[in-house]
C-alpha positions as YAML, in Angstrom:
chain: A
units: angstrom
residues:
- id: 1
  name: MET
  ca: [0.02, -0.09, -0.16]
- id: 2
  name: LEU
  ca: [1.10, 3.17, -1.30]
- id: 3
  name: VAL
  ca: [1.90, 5.98, 1.65]
- id: 4
  name: GLN
  ca: [-0.35, 8.09, 0.78]
- id: 5
  name: GLU
  ca: [-3.14, 5.68, 0.60]
- id: 6
  name: LYS
  ca: [-2.05, 4.29, 4.34]
- id: 7
  name: ILE
  ca: [-2.11, 7.66, 5.76]
- id: 8
  name: LYS
  ca: [-6.19, 8.05, 4.41]
- id: 9
  name: LYS
  ca: [-7.38, 4.85, 5.94]
- id: 10
  name: ALA
  ca: [-5.26, 5.34, 8.97]
- id: 11
  name: PHE
  ca: [-7.48, 9.10, 9.02]
- id: 12
  name: ILE
  ca: [-10.74, 7.92, 8.26]
- id: 13
  name: SER
  ca: [-10.80, 5.06, 10.31]
- id: 14
  name: LEU
  ca: [-9.25, 7.39, 13.24]
- id: 15
  name: VAL
  ca: [-12.39, 9.91, 12.59]
- id: 16
  name: ILE
  ca: [-15.00, 7.03, 12.30]
- id: 17
  name: GLU
  ca: [-13.17, 5.92, 15.65]
- id: 18
  name: ASN
  ca: [-13.12, 9.59, 17.44]
- id: 19
  name: GLN
  ca: [-16.55, 10.85, 16.09]
- id: 20
  name: SER
  ca: [-14.06, 13.82, 14.79]
- id: 21
  name: ILE
  ca: [-12.32, 15.07, 12.28]
- id: 22
  name: LYS
  ca: [-10.05, 17.03, 14.76]
- id: 23
  name: ILE
  ca: [-7.42, 13.77, 14.89]
- id: 24
  name: PRO
  ca: [-3.57, 14.71, 15.81]
- id: 25
  name: VAL
  ca: [-1.14, 14.08, 13.69]
- id: 26
  name: LYS
  ca: [0.86, 11.98, 15.75]
- id: 27
  name: ASP
  ca: [-2.05, 9.53, 16.02]
- id: 28
  name: ILE
  ca: [-2.54, 9.33, 11.66]
- id: 29
  name: VAL
  ca: [1.05, 8.54, 11.91]
- id: 30
  name: SER
  ca: [1.20, 6.13, 13.85]
- id: 31
  name: ARG
  ca: [-1.56, 4.36, 12.74]
- id: 32
  name: ALA
  ca: [-0.36, 4.25, 9.48]
- id: 33
  name: LYS
  ca: [2.77, 3.37, 10.72]
- id: 34
  name: ILE
  ca: [5.13, 5.99, 9.21]
- id: 35
  name: SER
  ca: [7.12, 8.96, 10.13]
- id: 36
  name: ARG
  ca: [5.64, 12.37, 10.62]
- id: 37
  name: ARG
  ca: [7.99, 13.55, 8.00]
- id: 38
  name: SER
  ca: [6.45, 10.81, 5.38]
- id: 39
  name: PHE
  ca: [3.23, 12.31, 6.31]
- id: 40
  name: TYR
  ca: [4.59, 16.12, 6.02]
- id: 41
  name: ASN
  ca: [5.54, 14.82, 2.24]
- id: 42
  name: TYR
  ca: [2.18, 14.35, 1.43]
- id: 43
  name: TYR
  ca: [-0.08, 16.78, 3.59]
- id: 44
  name: PRO
  ca: [0.46, 19.77, 4.37]
- id: 45
  name: ASP
  ca: [-2.31, 18.98, 7.63]
- id: 46
  name: ARG
  ca: [-4.97, 16.80, 8.29]
- id: 47
  name: GLN
  ca: [-7.25, 19.08, 6.16]
- id: 48
  name: ALA
  ca: [-5.61, 18.27, 3.37]
- id: 49
  name: ILE
  ca: [-6.35, 14.75, 3.99]
- id: 50
  name: THR
  ca: [-9.95, 15.48, 4.14]
- id: 51
  name: GLU
  ca: [-10.10, 17.25, 0.61]
- id: 52
  name: ASP
  ca: [-8.13, 14.35, -0.72]
- id: 53
  name: ILE
  ca: [-10.66, 11.86, -0.03]
- id: 54
  name: TYR
  ca: [-13.54, 13.92, -1.17]
- id: 55
  name: ILE
  ca: [-11.30, 14.34, -4.70]
- id: 56
  name: GLU
  ca: [-10.81, 10.72, -4.52]
- id: 57
  name: THR
  ca: [-14.63, 9.65, -3.86]
- id: 58
  name: ILE
  ca: [-16.51, 12.49, -5.14]
- id: 59
  name: GLU
  ca: [-14.90, 14.26, -7.87]
- id: 60
  name: SER
  ca: [-13.62, 11.10, -9.46]
- id: 61
  name: THR
  ca: [-17.32, 10.22, -9.37]
- id: 62
  name: ILE
  ca: [-17.94, 13.61, -11.30]
- id: 63
  name: LYS
  ca: [-15.09, 12.87, -13.89]
- id: 64
  name: THR
  ca: [-16.64, 9.47, -14.70]
- id: 65
  name: CYS
  ca: [-20.02, 10.80, -14.55]
- id: 66
  name: PHE
  ca: [-19.02, 13.36, -17.68]
- id: 67
  name: ASP
  ca: [-16.81, 10.72, -19.54]
- id: 68
  name: LYS
  ca: [-19.93, 8.78, -19.52]
- id: 69
  name: LYS
  ca: [-22.04, 11.38, -20.75]
- id: 70
  name: LEU
  ca: [-24.86, 10.01, -18.24]
- id: 71
  name: THR
  ca: [-28.11, 12.56, -17.47]
- id: 72
  name: THR
  ca: [-28.08, 15.12, -15.65]
- id: 73
  name: GLU
  ca: [-30.59, 12.50, -13.06]
- id: 74
  name: ILE
  ca: [-28.24, 9.87, -13.19]
- id: 75
  name: PHE
  ca: [-24.93, 11.86, -12.48]
- id: 76
  name: VAL
  ca: [-26.96, 13.51, -9.33]
- id: 77
  name: THR
  ca: [-27.65, 10.12, -8.49]
- id: 78
  name: LYS
  ca: [-24.43, 8.37, -8.66]
- id: 79
  name: ILE
  ca: [-23.10, 11.31, -6.61]
- id: 80
  name: TYR
  ca: [-25.33, 11.15, -3.96]
- id: 81
  name: GLN
  ca: [-24.74, 7.55, -3.90]
- id: 82
  name: ALA
  ca: [-20.75, 8.16, -3.64]
- id: 83
  name: PHE
  ca: [-21.19, 10.53, -0.52]
- id: 84
  name: LEU
  ca: [-24.26, 7.37, 1.11]
- id: 85
  name: ASP
  ca: [-20.84, 4.86, -0.18]
- id: 86
  name: ASN
  ca: [-18.61, 6.58, 2.52]
- id: 87
  name: LYS
  ca: [-21.45, 7.97, 5.18]
- id: 88
  name: ASP
  ca: [-19.28, 6.97, 8.11]
- id: 89
  name: PHE
  ca: [-16.51, 9.81, 7.23]
- id: 90
  name: PHE
  ca: [-18.40, 12.27, 5.52]
- id: 91
  name: ILE
  ca: [-21.19, 12.58, 7.97]
- id: 92
  name: ILE
  ca: [-18.51, 13.34, 11.38]
- id: 93
  name: ALA
  ca: [-16.77, 15.83, 8.59]
- id: 94
  name: ILE
  ca: [-19.43, 18.09, 7.29]
- id: 95
  name: LYS
  ca: [-20.10, 18.61, 11.19]
- id: 96
  name: GLU
  ca: [-16.66, 20.61, 10.76]
- id: 97
  name: ASN
  ca: [-17.17, 24.18, 10.76]
- id: 98
  name: ASP
  ca: [-13.47, 25.71, 11.19]
- id: 99
  name: GLN
  ca: [-12.10, 27.81, 8.03]
- id: 100
  name: ASN
  ca: [-10.90, 25.12, 6.02]
- id: 101
  name: SER
  ca: [-13.58, 22.85, 6.81]
- id: 102
  name: LEU
  ca: [-14.97, 19.65, 4.45]
- id: 103
  name: PHE
  ca: [-18.51, 22.39, 3.96]
- id: 104
  name: GLU
  ca: [-16.16, 25.13, 2.82]
- id: 105
  name: THR
  ca: [-13.86, 22.59, 0.54]
- id: 106
  name: ILE
  ca: [-17.11, 21.55, -1.12]
- id: 107
  name: ILE
  ca: [-18.34, 24.77, -2.34]
- id: 108
  name: GLU
  ca: [-15.01, 26.05, -3.28]
- id: 109
  name: ARG
  ca: [-14.52, 22.46, -5.10]
- id: 110
  name: ASN
  ca: [-18.16, 22.56, -6.64]
- id: 111
  name: LYS
  ca: [-17.89, 26.12, -8.01]
- id: 112
  name: ILE
  ca: [-14.48, 25.34, -9.66]
- id: 113
  name: VAL
  ca: [-16.65, 22.86, -11.12]
- id: 114
  name: PHE
  ca: [-19.60, 25.28, -12.46]
- id: 115
  name: ILE
  ca: [-17.28, 27.68, -13.85]
- id: 116
  name: HIS
  ca: [-15.59, 25.35, -15.70]
- id: 117
  name: LEU
  ca: [-19.12, 24.23, -16.96]
- id: 118
  name: PHE
  ca: [-20.18, 27.65, -17.54]
- id: 119
  name: LYS
  ca: [-17.64, 29.32, -19.07]
- id: 120
  name: ASP
  ca: [-19.08, 29.07, -22.22]
- id: 121
  name: VAL
  ca: [-22.55, 30.07, -22.14]
- id: 122
  name: ILE
  ca: [-21.87, 33.33, -19.28]
- id: 123
  name: GLU
  ca: [-19.76, 35.69, -20.49]
- id: 124
  name: ASP
  ca: [-20.08, 37.80, -17.26]
- id: 125
  name: GLN
  ca: [-17.61, 37.33, -15.48]
- id: 126
  name: ASN
  ca: [-18.50, 38.75, -12.48]
- id: 127
  name: LYS
  ca: [-22.04, 36.80, -13.09]
- id: 128
  name: LEU
  ca: [-20.31, 33.92, -13.74]
- id: 129
  name: GLU
  ca: [-18.80, 33.87, -10.11]
- id: 130
  name: TYR
  ca: [-21.60, 34.27, -8.48]
- id: 131
  name: LEU
  ca: [-23.85, 31.94, -10.31]
- id: 132
  name: SER
  ca: [-21.22, 29.43, -9.90]
- id: 133
  name: TYR
  ca: [-21.35, 29.81, -6.38]
- id: 134
  name: LYS
  ca: [-24.89, 30.14, -5.90]
- id: 135
  name: TYR
  ca: [-24.98, 26.67, -7.12]
- id: 136
  name: ALA
  ca: [-22.48, 25.04, -5.40]
- id: 137
  name: ALA
  ca: [-23.40, 26.74, -1.75]
- id: 138
  name: THR
  ca: [-27.05, 25.87, -2.75]
- id: 139
  name: GLN
  ca: [-25.63, 22.28, -3.59]
- id: 140
  name: VAL
  ca: [-23.80, 21.83, -0.48]
- id: 141
  name: MET
  ca: [-26.67, 22.96, 2.03]
- id: 142
  name: LEU
  ca: [-28.82, 20.22, 0.77]
- id: 143
  name: LEU
  ca: [-25.72, 17.74, 0.89]
- id: 144
  name: LYS
  ca: [-25.27, 19.14, 4.37]
- id: 145
  name: LYS
  ca: [-29.07, 18.72, 5.66]
- id: 146
  name: TRP
  ca: [-28.73, 15.48, 4.50]
- id: 147
  name: LEU
  ca: [-25.82, 14.01, 6.30]
- id: 148
  name: MET
  ca: [-26.62, 15.97, 9.45]
- id: 149
  name: SER
  ca: [-30.29, 14.21, 9.33]
- id: 150
  name: GLY
  ca: [-28.31, 10.79, 8.84]
- id: 151
  name: MET
  ca: [-28.47, 10.28, 5.17]
- id: 152
  name: ILE
  ca: [-32.35, 8.41, 5.67]
- id: 153
  name: GLU
  ca: [-33.41, 9.62, 2.50]
- id: 154
  name: SER
  ca: [-31.95, 7.72, -0.80]
- id: 155
  name: PRO
  ca: [-29.71, 9.04, -3.56]
- id: 156
  name: ALA
  ca: [-32.87, 8.71, -6.31]
- id: 157
  name: PHE
  ca: [-34.99, 10.98, -3.41]
- id: 158
  name: MET
  ca: [-32.06, 13.31, -3.28]
- id: 159
  name: THR
  ca: [-31.88, 13.81, -6.64]
- id: 160
  name: GLU
  ca: [-35.23, 14.78, -6.95]
- id: 161
  name: ILE
  ca: [-35.19, 17.13, -4.39]
- id: 162
  name: TYR
  ca: [-31.79, 18.81, -5.96]
- id: 163
  name: LEU
  ca: [-33.00, 19.07, -9.56]
- id: 164
  name: ASP
  ca: [-36.48, 20.16, -8.99]
- id: 165
  name: SER
  ca: [-36.85, 24.08, -9.68]
- id: 166
  name: HIS
  ca: [-38.59, 27.40, -7.83]
- id: 167
  name: GLN
  ca: [-39.80, 27.08, -11.75]
- id: 168
  name: ASN
  ca: [-42.27, 24.03, -11.20]
- id: 169
  name: TYR
  ca: [-44.13, 26.71, -8.44]
- id: 170
  name: GLU
  ca: [-44.49, 29.64, -11.06]
- id: 171
  name: SER
  ca: [-47.65, 28.39, -12.36]
- id: 172
  name: ILE
  ca: [-49.09, 28.96, -8.67]
- id: 173
  name: HIS
  ca: [-47.43, 31.68, -7.57]
- id: 174
  name: GLU
  ca: [-50.60, 33.85, -7.49]
- id: 175
  name: SER
  ca: [-52.42, 31.54, -5.10]
- id: 176
  name: ILE
  ca: [-49.73, 31.41, -2.99]
- id: 177
  name: ILE
  ca: [-49.27, 34.76, -2.84]
- id: 178
  name: ASN
  ca: [-53.01, 35.26, -1.85]
- id: 179
  name: LYS
  ca: [-52.64, 32.77, 0.87]
- id: 180
  name: LYS
  ca: [-53.47, 35.02, 4.50]
- id: 181
  name: THR
  ca: [-49.91, 33.98, 6.93]
- id: 182
  name: ASN
  ca: [-49.71, 34.98, 10.08]
- id: 183
  name: TRP
  ca: [-45.99, 35.86, 10.30]
...
């Protein structure tokens, strides 16, 4: 097994055992049976491991979906399934709220994907930046809710929710606006 794989495997097992992403490097290197120096040859800190795990599991799924030219529905379902397949780790990792957390990492990485996808369609760079952030943040907020609630709903259900659009409700806008509310 490669050193980098040993580090990730040790980190994941320690995160799951301790129910926390805040694992000291000394514990990671001890579990991986490597030196601190070897650790720092691959990662500057433990957050970089989390990002690498995300890239390996989720972004590799995204790349595969693009390569296979899957439909949007199948594509999104496969991404949710990849999170579900690694739920023990991701449920714990998403709870971290520090700077450079998994939550922030996913937003930034998804924003890059959206910018790449829409750069030829949206010429206004400022608009592209904001729309990419909007799509990324919306996706991550939905993902976080699913993870934090224990991932009870199926990937297919989450895909349906993700792909749902407020435009579906425009036809009933008048009846909604005319309702009496007691806010």
